[in-house]
Amino acid sequence: MSNVALPLAPRGGSRLALPVLLAIGAIDAAGYSVIAPVLPELEEATGAGPAVLGLLVATLSLTMLLGLPLAGVLVRRVSAQVVLALGLAIVAIGTLGMIVGESLAAYFPARAVTGVGAGGVWLGVVLATLERWPGEAYVCMSRIVAAYSVGSVLGLALGAIGGVRGPFVAYLCFVTAAIPAVLLLLGQPAREAQLGSERGALRLPGFVLSTAVVLFAWVGFGVLEGVLPLLFGDRLDQATIAAILVCTSLVIAASAALAARFRPLSVIYVAAPLAIAGIALAGAVDNVVLWAVALAAIGAGLGACTTGSIGILLETVGRDRIVLPMVVWSQAGILGYLLGPALGGLVADALGYGAIGLVPLVFAAVAGAVALYVAPWRDGQPA
């Protein structure tokens, strides 16, 4: 699949639509990652171990599973733009909870509220993008994935501020500034989008495969952001952890954008083993240089897998029936982000960090089995 240049403006609406949507995606992603460099501080302040803190990270993912279908229902009643603004407002409320809270009893509900809002933000960004670039969905969504990766950099950089409250105060400033930008600068598409929600699309082989791959990829992201920082904390301070994760996110962004130049399935076959090897290496060694090599492999693999998964989804389903498949596909990804830190933390507690490569390996094996079973080319699905 060739790479197609994204137009300077969408089909109708504001010429600022592209930068606004990319910026909102980046801000949304920052809300996921801002907690990663803060984990050692939370560990010291609360006395919680890897398993409990892994569950705290996973709480956002758990409530996103609720926020996504709610946003899917709402977007068909109002518009992607309204859902996007409402999601940002809910994220702001949850972030405020992390600022005023002083214990896990406050932090868990705060991250839960943030997750509900984040579900609306993600779906709003995706559908608003597809409304404005209907003919260039794959390349366009690769840019969105890249923006989310850049947003992870923002969140990690904010996490380097230090302490627990400071990073979330800074993040709240970005979220509150984003709400008027959505309402005033995004504009409307020239024509009302026909975004269908056909259930039959969920049975297509390509949809099943894309869902299995995104589940694997986001398990990897969950391990990267919810478990590995605790390992790094034995050797590195908070600012250094943030710095190396920032570099990883930049690799993810570049890999996600570059992957759109190639056929999705081919990308996945190369990228998935690379990500698994990187996670296994990171857990097995106690050397900063080797950690850097491992993180580069993780970033390249996970970024490309996410784009490849989106490519299979969009080629299989198409825009006219995308709402329900996109909700379910997104839930699979968020479920992975929930399972990654939860299972990774449990494995680290029980077997040590050297065994955490087993977590993504299991999910990759499931995706591989699905690929063999549904083999999209057998039914004429693009691969």
mmCIF file of C-alpha atoms in Angstrom:
data_model
loop_
_atom_site.group_PDB
_atom_site.id
_atom_site.type_symbol
_atom_site.label_atom_id
_atom_site.label_comp_id
_atom_site.label_asym_id
_atom_site.label_seq_id
_atom_site.Cartn_x
_atom_site.Cartn_y
_atom_site.Cartn_z
ATOM 1 C CA MET A 1 0.000 0.000 0.000
ATOM 2 C CA SER A 2 1.402 3.347 -0.977
ATOM 3 C CA ASN A 3 1.573 6.414 1.169
ATOM 4 C CA VAL A 4 -0.722 9.258 0.090
ATOM 5 C CA ALA A 5 -0.095 12.832 1.145
ATOM 6 C CA LEU A 6 -2.769 14.160 3.445
ATOM 7 C CA PRO A 7 -4.587 17.230 2.055
ATOM 8 C CA LEU A 8 -4.003 20.581 3.655
ATOM 9 C CA ALA A 9 -7.686 20.942 4.497
ATOM 10 C CA PRO A 10 -10.588 18.523 4.902
ATOM 11 C CA ARG A 11 -13.536 18.310 2.549
ATOM 12 C CA GLY A 12 -15.330 21.302 3.947
ATOM 13 C CA GLY A 13 -15.039 22.923 7.344
ATOM 14 C CA SER A 14 -12.078 24.681 8.868
ATOM 15 C CA ARG A 15 -8.559 24.437 7.449
ATOM 16 C CA LEU A 16 -7.529 24.209 11.082
ATOM 17 C CA ALA A 17 -9.313 20.857 11.438
ATOM 18 C CA LEU A 18 -6.175 18.788 10.899
ATOM 19 C CA PRO A 19 -3.936 20.523 13.458
ATOM 20 C CA VAL A 20 -6.804 20.658 15.955
ATOM 21 C CA LEU A 21 -7.534 16.935 15.687
ATOM 22 C CA LEU A 22 -3.879 15.994 15.867
ATOM 23 C CA ALA A 23 -3.419 18.239 18.901
ATOM 24 C CA ILE A 24 -6.465 16.770 20.647
ATOM 25 C CA GLY A 25 -5.173 13.274 19.985
ATOM 26 C CA ALA A 26 -1.834 14.225 21.485
ATOM 27 C CA ILE A 27 -3.483 15.742 24.570
ATOM 28 C CA ASP A 28 -5.659 12.662 25.021
ATOM 29 C CA ALA A 29 -2.636 10.365 24.863
ATOM 30 C CA ALA A 30 -0.777 12.525 27.370
ATOM 31 C CA GLY A 31 -3.467 11.642 29.890
ATOM 32 C CA TYR A 32 -2.587 7.967 29.552
ATOM 33 C CA SER A 33 1.162 8.339 29.902
ATOM 34 C CA VAL A 34 1.500 11.158 32.416
ATOM 35 C CA ILE A 35 1.158 8.646 35.239
ATOM 36 C CA ALA A 36 4.085 6.471 34.112
ATOM 37 C CA PRO A 37 6.988 8.589 35.482
ATOM 38 C CA VAL A 38 4.894 9.306 38.583
ATOM 39 C CA LEU A 39 4.641 5.613 39.547
ATOM 40 C CA PRO A 40 7.797 5.559 41.696
ATOM 41 C CA GLU A 41 6.486 8.628 43.549
ATOM 42 C CA LEU A 42 3.130 6.927 44.067
ATOM 43 C CA GLU A 43 4.915 3.799 45.263
ATOM 44 C CA GLU A 44 6.777 5.820 47.876
ATOM 45 C CA ALA A 45 3.756 7.886 48.916
ATOM 46 C CA THR A 46 1.273 5.014 49.218
ATOM 47 C CA GLY A 47 3.451 1.995 49.950
ATOM 48 C CA ALA A 48 1.745 0.091 47.123
ATOM 49 C CA GLY A 49 3.653 -2.499 45.100
ATOM 50 C CA PRO A 50 3.781 -3.263 41.363
ATOM 51 C CA ALA A 51 0.522 -5.236 41.339
ATOM 52 C CA VAL A 52 -1.565 -2.467 42.961
ATOM 53 C CA LEU A 53 0.024 0.308 40.929
ATOM 54 C CA GLY A 54 -0.423 -1.758 37.785
ATOM 55 C CA LEU A 55 -4.123 -1.924 38.603
ATOM 56 C CA LEU A 56 -4.177 1.851 39.107
ATOM 57 C CA VAL A 57 -2.768 2.332 35.615
ATOM 58 C CA ALA A 58 -5.257 -0.227 34.291
ATOM 59 C CA THR A 59 -8.248 1.564 35.869
ATOM 60 C CA LEU A 60 -8.288 4.147 33.081
ATOM 61 C CA SER A 61 -8.489 1.362 30.535
ATOM 62 C CA LEU A 62 -11.275 -0.402 32.420
ATOM 63 C CA THR A 63 -13.551 2.627 32.403
ATOM 64 C CA MET A 64 -12.678 3.442 28.796
ATOM 65 C CA LEU A 65 -14.414 0.170 27.993
ATOM 66 C CA LEU A 66 -17.567 1.842 29.313
ATOM 67 C CA GLY A 67 -16.873 5.254 27.819
ATOM 68 C CA LEU A 68 -16.430 3.953 24.258
ATOM 69 C CA PRO A 69 -19.921 2.452 23.744
ATOM 70 C CA LEU A 70 -21.530 5.430 25.483
ATOM 71 C CA ALA A 71 -19.712 7.714 23.051
ATOM 72 C CA GLY A 72 -20.757 5.473 20.150
ATOM 73 C CA VAL A 73 -24.426 5.888 21.057
ATOM 74 C CA LEU A 74 -24.076 9.618 21.621
ATOM 75 C CA VAL A 75 -22.211 10.339 18.387
ATOM 76 C CA ARG A 76 -25.177 9.075 16.361
ATOM 77 C CA ARG A 77 -27.519 11.414 18.251
ATOM 78 C CA VAL A 78 -25.411 14.582 18.142
ATOM 79 C CA SER A 79 -22.019 14.825 16.413
ATOM 80 C CA ALA A 80 -18.414 13.746 16.765
ATOM 81 C CA GLN A 81 -17.518 17.327 17.642
ATOM 82 C CA VAL A 82 -19.910 17.451 20.614
ATOM 83 C CA VAL A 83 -18.769 14.044 21.858
ATOM 84 C CA LEU A 84 -15.176 15.228 21.620
ATOM 85 C CA ALA A 85 -15.814 18.358 23.707
ATOM 86 C CA LEU A 86 -17.835 16.431 26.300
ATOM 87 C CA GLY A 87 -15.111 13.794 26.595
ATOM 88 C CA LEU A 88 -12.495 16.467 27.233
ATOM 89 C CA ALA A 89 -14.649 18.012 29.973
ATOM 90 C CA ILE A 90 -14.935 14.645 31.728
ATOM 91 C CA VAL A 91 -11.180 14.093 31.423
ATOM 92 C CA ALA A 92 -10.665 17.487 33.096
ATOM 93 C CA ILE A 93 -12.810 16.417 36.053
ATOM 94 C CA GLY A 94 -10.860 13.196 36.498
ATOM 95 C CA THR A 95 -7.548 15.025 36.278
ATOM 96 C CA LEU A 96 -8.690 17.429 38.978
ATOM 97 C CA GLY A 97 -9.278 14.399 41.201
ATOM 98 C CA MET A 98 -5.625 13.391 40.859
ATOM 99 C CA ILE A 99 -4.621 16.905 41.923
ATOM 100 C CA VAL A 100 -6.777 17.173 45.041
ATOM 101 C CA GLY A 101 -6.511 13.506 46.062
ATOM 102 C CA GLU A 102 -4.019 12.290 48.665
ATOM 103 C CA SER A 103 -4.440 8.500 48.694
ATOM 104 C CA LEU A 104 -5.306 5.509 46.544
ATOM 105 C CA ALA A 105 -8.923 5.927 47.673
ATOM 106 C CA ALA A 106 -9.001 9.145 45.639
ATOM 107 C CA TYR A 107 -6.615 8.185 42.850
ATOM 108 C CA PHE A 108 -8.579 5.143 41.691
ATOM 109 C CA PRO A 109 -11.892 7.045 41.193
ATOM 110 C CA ALA A 110 -10.033 9.928 39.537
ATOM 111 C CA ARG A 111 -8.442 7.676 36.945
ATOM 112 C CA ALA A 112 -11.797 5.937 36.457
ATOM 113 C CA VAL A 113 -13.505 9.227 35.544
ATOM 114 C CA THR A 114 -10.618 10.123 33.247
ATOM 115 C CA GLY A 115 -11.079 6.819 31.426
ATOM 116 C CA VAL A 116 -14.763 7.435 30.709
ATOM 117 C CA GLY A 117 -13.907 10.803 29.187
ATOM 118 C CA ALA A 118 -10.950 9.416 27.257
ATOM 119 C CA GLY A 119 -13.264 6.930 25.528
ATOM 120 C CA GLY A 120 -15.303 9.828 24.161
ATOM 121 C CA VAL A 121 -12.215 11.766 23.128
ATOM 122 C CA TRP A 122 -10.718 8.858 21.171
ATOM 123 C CA LEU A 123 -13.935 8.023 19.327
ATOM 124 C CA GLY A 124 -14.599 11.689 18.660
ATOM 125 C CA VAL A 125 -11.136 12.191 17.170
ATOM 126 C CA VAL A 126 -11.431 9.097 14.960
ATOM 127 C CA LEU A 127 -14.904 9.797 13.617
ATOM 128 C CA ALA A 128 -14.289 13.508 13.126
ATOM 129 C CA THR A 129 -11.213 12.570 11.111
ATOM 130 C CA LEU A 130 -13.027 10.007 8.961
ATOM 131 C CA GLU A 131 -15.781 12.547 8.272
ATOM 132 C CA ARG A 132 -13.287 14.987 6.828
ATOM 133 C CA TRP A 133 -10.959 12.647 4.897
ATOM 134 C CA PRO A 134 -13.241 9.805 3.729
ATOM 135 C CA GLY A 135 -11.023 8.735 0.847
ATOM 136 C CA GLU A 136 -7.716 8.615 2.727
ATOM 137 C CA ALA A 137 -8.660 6.755 5.876
ATOM 138 C CA TYR A 138 -5.571 4.568 6.279
ATOM 139 C CA VAL A 139 -2.956 7.264 5.830
ATOM 140 C CA CYS A 140 -5.024 9.680 7.877
ATOM 141 C CA MET A 141 -5.364 7.253 10.775
ATOM 142 C CA SER A 142 -1.642 6.535 10.692
ATOM 143 C CA ARG A 143 -1.185 10.264 11.380
ATOM 144 C CA ILE A 144 -3.615 10.026 14.287
ATOM 145 C CA VAL A 145 -1.658 7.100 15.758
ATOM 146 C CA ALA A 146 1.522 9.136 15.360
ATOM 147 C CA ALA A 147 -0.132 12.092 17.098
ATOM 148 C CA TYR A 148 -1.102 9.860 19.995
ATOM 149 C CA SER A 149 2.486 8.701 20.244
ATOM 150 C CA VAL A 150 3.710 12.289 20.292
ATOM 151 C CA GLY A 151 1.110 12.912 22.981
ATOM 152 C CA SER A 152 2.718 10.180 25.039
ATOM 153 C CA VAL A 153 5.876 12.275 24.855
ATOM 154 C CA LEU A 154 3.954 15.233 26.229
ATOM 155 C CA GLY A 155 2.552 13.178 29.085
ATOM 156 C CA LEU A 156 5.932 11.723 29.958
ATOM 157 C CA ALA A 157 7.527 15.162 29.813
ATOM 158 C CA LEU A 158 4.865 16.489 32.178
ATOM 159 C CA GLY A 159 5.559 13.523 34.435
ATOM 160 C CA ALA A 160 9.142 14.708 34.739
ATOM 161 C CA ILE A 161 7.971 17.816 36.607
ATOM 162 C CA GLY A 162 8.236 15.798 39.802
ATOM 163 C CA GLY A 163 5.906 14.783 42.602
ATOM 164 C CA VAL A 164 2.340 13.586 42.127
ATOM 165 C CA ARG A 165 0.296 16.793 41.789
ATOM 166 C CA GLY A 166 2.575 18.852 39.546
ATOM 167 C CA PRO A 167 2.285 16.720 36.401
ATOM 168 C CA PHE A 168 -1.501 16.591 36.627
ATOM 169 C CA VAL A 169 -1.814 20.345 37.191
ATOM 170 C CA ALA A 170 0.139 20.924 33.995
ATOM 171 C CA TYR A 171 -1.944 18.345 32.106
ATOM 172 C CA LEU A 172 -5.181 19.974 33.258
ATOM 173 C CA CYS A 173 -4.071 23.222 31.617
ATOM 174 C CA PHE A 174 -3.783 21.482 28.243
ATOM 175 C CA VAL A 175 -7.165 19.772 28.574
ATOM 176 C CA THR A 176 -9.041 22.927 29.496
ATOM 177 C CA ALA A 177 -7.435 24.818 26.598
ATOM 178 C CA ALA A 178 -8.485 22.059 24.184
ATOM 179 C CA ILE A 179 -12.228 22.373 24.838
ATOM 180 C CA PRO A 180 -12.728 25.816 23.235
ATOM 181 C CA ALA A 181 -10.419 24.783 20.388
ATOM 182 C CA VAL A 182 -12.768 21.902 19.546
ATOM 183 C CA LEU A 183 -15.876 24.061 19.734
ATOM 184 C CA LEU A 184 -14.532 27.092 17.874
ATOM 185 C CA LEU A 185 -11.825 25.902 15.485
ATOM 186 C CA LEU A 186 -12.718 22.400 14.329
ATOM 187 C CA GLY A 187 -15.516 23.409 11.989
ATOM 188 C CA GLN A 188 -18.022 21.083 10.338
ATOM 189 C CA PRO A 189 -17.570 18.731 7.363
ATOM 190 C CA ALA A 190 -19.096 19.920 4.108
ATOM 191 C CA ARG A 191 -21.602 17.071 4.074
ATOM 192 C CA GLU A 192 -23.258 15.089 6.819
ATOM 193 C CA ALA A 193 -21.205 11.930 7.192
ATOM 194 C CA GLN A 194 -22.869 8.578 6.726
ATOM 195 C CA LEU A 195 -21.245 6.661 9.537
ATOM 196 C CA GLY A 196 -23.015 3.330 9.767
ATOM 197 C CA SER A 197 -22.924 0.755 12.536
ATOM 198 C CA GLU A 198 -23.640 -2.607 10.909
ATOM 199 C CA ARG A 199 -23.252 -5.590 13.258
ATOM 200 C CA GLY A 200 -22.475 -7.925 10.383
ATOM 201 C CA ALA A 201 -19.087 -6.245 9.984
ATOM 202 C CA LEU A 202 -18.029 -7.761 13.302
ATOM 203 C CA ARG A 203 -18.087 -11.222 11.691
ATOM 204 C CA LEU A 204 -15.733 -10.348 8.831
ATOM 205 C CA PRO A 205 -12.388 -12.193 8.986
ATOM 206 C CA GLY A 206 -10.407 -9.003 8.567
ATOM 207 C CA PHE A 207 -12.182 -7.386 11.499
ATOM 208 C CA VAL A 208 -11.428 -10.363 13.743
ATOM 209 C CA LEU A 209 -7.774 -10.282 12.757
ATOM 210 C CA SER A 210 -7.411 -6.526 13.244
ATOM 211 C CA THR A 211 -8.978 -6.836 16.696
ATOM 212 C CA ALA A 212 -6.598 -9.612 17.750
ATOM 213 C CA VAL A 213 -3.601 -7.572 16.600
ATOM 214 C CA VAL A 214 -4.639 -4.374 18.385
ATOM 215 C CA LEU A 215 -5.232 -6.393 21.558
ATOM 216 C CA PHE A 216 -1.649 -7.649 21.376
ATOM 217 C CA ALA A 217 -0.237 -4.202 20.602
ATOM 218 C CA TRP A 218 -1.951 -2.525 23.518
ATOM 219 C CA VAL A 219 -0.961 -5.277 25.929
ATOM 220 C CA GLY A 220 2.551 -4.246 24.925
ATOM 221 C CA PHE A 221 1.815 -0.576 25.561
ATOM 222 C CA GLY A 222 0.405 -1.462 28.978
ATOM 223 C CA VAL A 223 3.571 -3.339 29.930
ATOM 224 C CA LEU A 224 5.735 -0.521 28.580
ATOM 225 C CA GLU A 225 4.025 2.254 30.530
ATOM 226 C CA GLY A 226 2.630 0.395 33.542
ATOM 227 C CA VAL A 227 5.356 -2.088 34.517
ATOM 228 C CA LEU A 228 8.751 -1.240 33.034
ATOM 229 C CA PRO A 229 8.987 2.170 34.798
ATOM 230 C CA LEU A 230 8.979 0.330 38.119
ATOM 231 C CA LEU A 231 11.959 -1.747 36.966
ATOM 232 C CA PHE A 232 13.775 1.335 35.708
ATOM 233 C CA GLY A 233 13.137 3.041 39.044
ATOM 234 C CA ASP A 234 15.718 0.787 40.678
ATOM 235 C CA ARG A 235 18.477 2.493 38.667
ATOM 236 C CA LEU A 236 17.058 5.765 37.346
ATOM 237 C CA ASP A 237 15.366 8.836 38.783
ATOM 238 C CA GLN A 238 11.942 10.121 37.737
ATOM 239 C CA ALA A 239 13.230 12.628 35.185
ATOM 240 C CA THR A 240 15.474 10.061 33.493
ATOM 241 C CA ILE A 241 12.666 7.524 33.279
ATOM 242 C CA ALA A 242 10.528 10.178 31.630
ATOM 243 C CA ALA A 243 13.329 11.006 29.187
ATOM 244 C CA ILE A 244 13.866 7.448 27.976
ATOM 245 C CA LEU A 245 10.124 6.871 27.612
ATOM 246 C CA VAL A 246 9.877 10.118 25.647
ATOM 247 C CA CYS A 247 12.450 8.773 23.208
ATOM 248 C CA THR A 248 10.469 5.541 22.934
ATOM 249 C CA SER A 249 7.295 7.446 22.120
ATOM 250 C CA LEU A 250 9.083 9.314 19.339
ATOM 251 C CA VAL A 251 10.128 5.967 17.871
ATOM 252 C CA ILE A 252 6.491 4.805 18.115
ATOM 253 C CA ALA A 253 5.294 7.917 16.271
ATOM 254 C CA ALA A 254 7.817 7.515 13.473
ATOM 255 C CA SER A 255 7.091 3.803 13.139
ATOM 256 C CA ALA A 256 3.324 4.352 13.057
ATOM 257 C CA ALA A 257 3.600 6.925 10.273
ATOM 258 C CA LEU A 258 6.123 4.921 8.251
ATOM 259 C CA ALA A 259 4.045 1.731 8.449
ATOM 260 C CA ALA A 260 1.320 3.295 6.254
ATOM 261 C CA ARG A 261 3.683 2.924 3.289
ATOM 262 C CA PHE A 262 3.394 -0.870 3.385
ATOM 263 C CA ARG A 263 0.701 -3.507 3.309
ATOM 264 C CA PRO A 264 -0.767 -3.930 6.807
ATOM 265 C CA LEU A 265 -0.325 -7.673 7.204
ATOM 266 C CA SER A 266 3.307 -7.592 6.078
ATOM 267 C CA VAL A 267 4.011 -4.854 8.623
ATOM 268 C CA ILE A 268 2.488 -6.907 11.436
ATOM 269 C CA TYR A 269 4.516 -10.026 10.645
ATOM 270 C CA VAL A 270 7.733 -8.060 11.110
ATOM 271 C CA ALA A 271 6.704 -5.700 13.907
ATOM 272 C CA ALA A 272 5.124 -8.123 16.378
ATOM 273 C CA PRO A 273 8.249 -10.268 16.960
ATOM 274 C CA LEU A 274 10.317 -7.091 17.278
ATOM 275 C CA ALA A 275 8.073 -5.768 20.063
ATOM 276 C CA ILE A 276 8.093 -9.073 21.944
ATOM 277 C CA ALA A 277 11.876 -9.318 21.778
ATOM 278 C CA GLY A 278 12.215 -5.747 23.064
ATOM 279 C CA ILE A 279 9.964 -6.331 26.083
ATOM 280 C CA ALA A 280 11.726 -9.585 26.951
ATOM 281 C CA LEU A 281 15.147 -7.916 26.723
ATOM 282 C CA ALA A 282 14.087 -4.934 28.848
ATOM 283 C CA GLY A 283 12.930 -7.217 31.644
ATOM 284 C CA ALA A 284 15.916 -9.531 31.485
ATOM 285 C CA VAL A 285 18.767 -7.034 31.763
ATOM 286 C CA ASP A 286 19.940 -4.440 34.272
ATOM 287 C CA ASN A 287 21.881 -2.185 31.954
ATOM 288 C CA VAL A 288 20.817 1.272 30.789
ATOM 289 C CA VAL A 289 22.316 0.903 27.305
ATOM 290 C CA LEU A 290 20.523 -2.402 26.725
ATOM 291 C CA TRP A 291 17.330 -0.873 28.069
ATOM 292 C CA ALA A 292 17.645 1.804 25.376
ATOM 293 C CA VAL A 293 18.063 -0.854 22.671
ATOM 294 C CA ALA A 294 15.075 -2.756 24.022
ATOM 295 C CA LEU A 295 12.883 0.340 24.140
ATOM 296 C CA ALA A 296 13.740 1.203 20.537
ATOM 297 C CA ALA A 297 12.628 -2.277 19.462
ATOM 298 C CA ILE A 298 9.440 -2.018 21.525
ATOM 299 C CA GLY A 299 8.572 1.382 20.051
ATOM 300 C CA ALA A 300 9.198 0.348 16.450
ATOM 301 C CA GLY A 301 7.213 -2.853 16.850
ATOM 302 C CA LEU A 302 4.181 -1.496 18.694
ATOM 303 C CA GLY A 303 3.789 1.611 16.522
ATOM 304 C CA ALA A 304 3.836 -0.400 13.304
ATOM 305 C CA CYS A 305 1.488 -3.070 14.680
ATOM 306 C CA THR A 306 -1.096 -0.451 15.613
ATOM 307 C CA THR A 307 -1.059 1.125 12.167
ATOM 308 C CA GLY A 308 -1.188 -2.283 10.497
ATOM 309 C CA SER A 309 -4.184 -3.251 12.592
ATOM 310 C CA ILE A 310 -6.007 -0.053 11.633
ATOM 311 C CA GLY A 311 -5.226 -0.692 7.974
ATOM 312 C CA ILE A 312 -6.827 -4.137 8.050
ATOM 313 C CA LEU A 313 -9.838 -2.752 9.932
ATOM 314 C CA LEU A 314 -10.505 0.091 7.495
ATOM 315 C CA GLU A 315 -9.949 -2.003 4.384
ATOM 316 C CA THR A 316 -12.314 -4.640 5.696
ATOM 317 C CA VAL A 317 -15.107 -2.540 7.158
ATOM 318 C CA GLY A 318 -15.108 0.757 5.277
ATOM 319 C CA ARG A 319 -16.391 4.116 6.482
ATOM 320 C CA ASP A 320 -20.104 3.555 5.928
ATOM 321 C CA ARG A 321 -20.401 0.998 8.723
ATOM 322 C CA ILE A 322 -17.501 1.989 10.930
ATOM 323 C CA VAL A 323 -19.054 3.163 14.239
ATOM 324 C CA LEU A 324 -19.765 -0.167 15.939
ATOM 325 C CA PRO A 325 -16.652 -1.927 14.565
ATOM 326 C CA MET A 326 -14.500 1.029 15.658
ATOM 327 C CA VAL A 327 -16.026 0.915 19.148
ATOM 328 C CA VAL A 328 -15.375 -2.828 19.488
ATOM 329 C CA TRP A 329 -11.891 -2.576 17.951
ATOM 330 C CA SER A 330 -11.053 0.267 20.345
ATOM 331 C CA GLN A 331 -12.406 -1.710 23.287
ATOM 332 C CA ALA A 332 -10.105 -4.581 22.345
ATOM 333 C CA GLY A 333 -7.144 -2.197 22.350
ATOM 334 C CA ILE A 334 -8.124 -0.695 25.680
ATOM 335 C CA LEU A 335 -8.690 -4.158 27.118
ATOM 336 C CA GLY A 336 -5.085 -4.862 26.148
ATOM 337 C CA TYR A 337 -3.936 -1.699 27.890
ATOM 338 C CA LEU A 338 -5.872 -2.913 30.937
ATOM 339 C CA LEU A 339 -4.427 -6.427 30.844
ATOM 340 C CA GLY A 340 -0.842 -5.368 30.087
ATOM 341 C CA PRO A 341 -0.037 -3.633 33.391
ATOM 342 C CA ALA A 342 -2.296 -5.906 35.441
ATOM 343 C CA LEU A 343 -0.796 -9.160 34.149
ATOM 344 C CA GLY A 344 2.677 -7.686 33.817
ATOM 345 C CA GLY A 345 2.608 -6.556 37.448
ATOM 346 C CA LEU A 346 1.455 -9.968 38.621
ATOM 347 C CA VAL A 347 4.138 -11.735 36.577
ATOM 348 C CA ALA A 348 6.817 -9.356 37.870
ATOM 349 C CA ASP A 349 5.726 -10.016 41.457
ATOM 350 C CA ALA A 350 5.579 -13.796 41.011
ATOM 351 C CA LEU A 351 8.394 -14.583 38.588
ATOM 352 C CA GLY A 352 10.484 -11.425 38.387
ATOM 353 C CA TYR A 353 10.846 -8.856 35.635
ATOM 354 C CA GLY A 354 12.816 -11.296 33.517
ATOM 355 C CA ALA A 355 9.568 -13.138 32.760
ATOM 356 C CA ILE A 356 7.426 -10.221 31.586
ATOM 357 C CA GLY A 357 8.125 -11.045 27.939
ATOM 358 C CA LEU A 358 5.732 -13.968 28.414
ATOM 359 C CA VAL A 359 2.787 -11.558 28.638
ATOM 360 C CA PRO A 360 2.937 -10.119 25.083
ATOM 361 C CA LEU A 361 4.106 -13.487 23.752
ATOM 362 C CA VAL A 362 0.854 -15.147 24.815
ATOM 363 C CA PHE A 363 -1.259 -12.500 23.106
ATOM 364 C CA ALA A 364 0.895 -12.625 19.990
ATOM 365 C CA ALA A 365 0.320 -16.381 19.854
ATOM 366 C CA VAL A 366 -3.435 -15.764 20.009
ATOM 367 C CA ALA A 367 -3.216 -13.217 17.181
ATOM 368 C CA GLY A 368 -1.126 -15.643 15.139
ATOM 369 C CA ALA A 369 -3.688 -18.390 15.629
ATOM 370 C CA VAL A 370 -6.432 -16.000 14.531
ATOM 371 C CA ALA A 371 -4.413 -15.071 11.440
ATOM 372 C CA LEU A 372 -4.133 -18.714 10.464
ATOM 373 C CA TYR A 373 -7.794 -19.395 11.177
ATOM 374 C CA VAL A 374 -9.452 -16.417 9.497
ATOM 375 C CA ALA A 375 -6.768 -15.824 6.798
ATOM 376 C CA PRO A 376 -8.502 -12.818 5.203
ATOM 377 C CA TRP A 377 -7.350 -13.628 1.681
ATOM 378 C CA ARG A 378 -9.469 -16.819 1.721
ATOM 379 C CA ASP A 379 -12.623 -14.723 1.702
ATOM 380 C CA GLY A 380 -11.320 -12.063 -0.645
ATOM 381 C CA GLN A 381 -10.559 -9.618 2.157
ATOM 382 C CA PRO A 382 -7.572 -7.334 1.548
ATOM 383 C CA ALA A 383 -4.458 -8.154 3.497
#
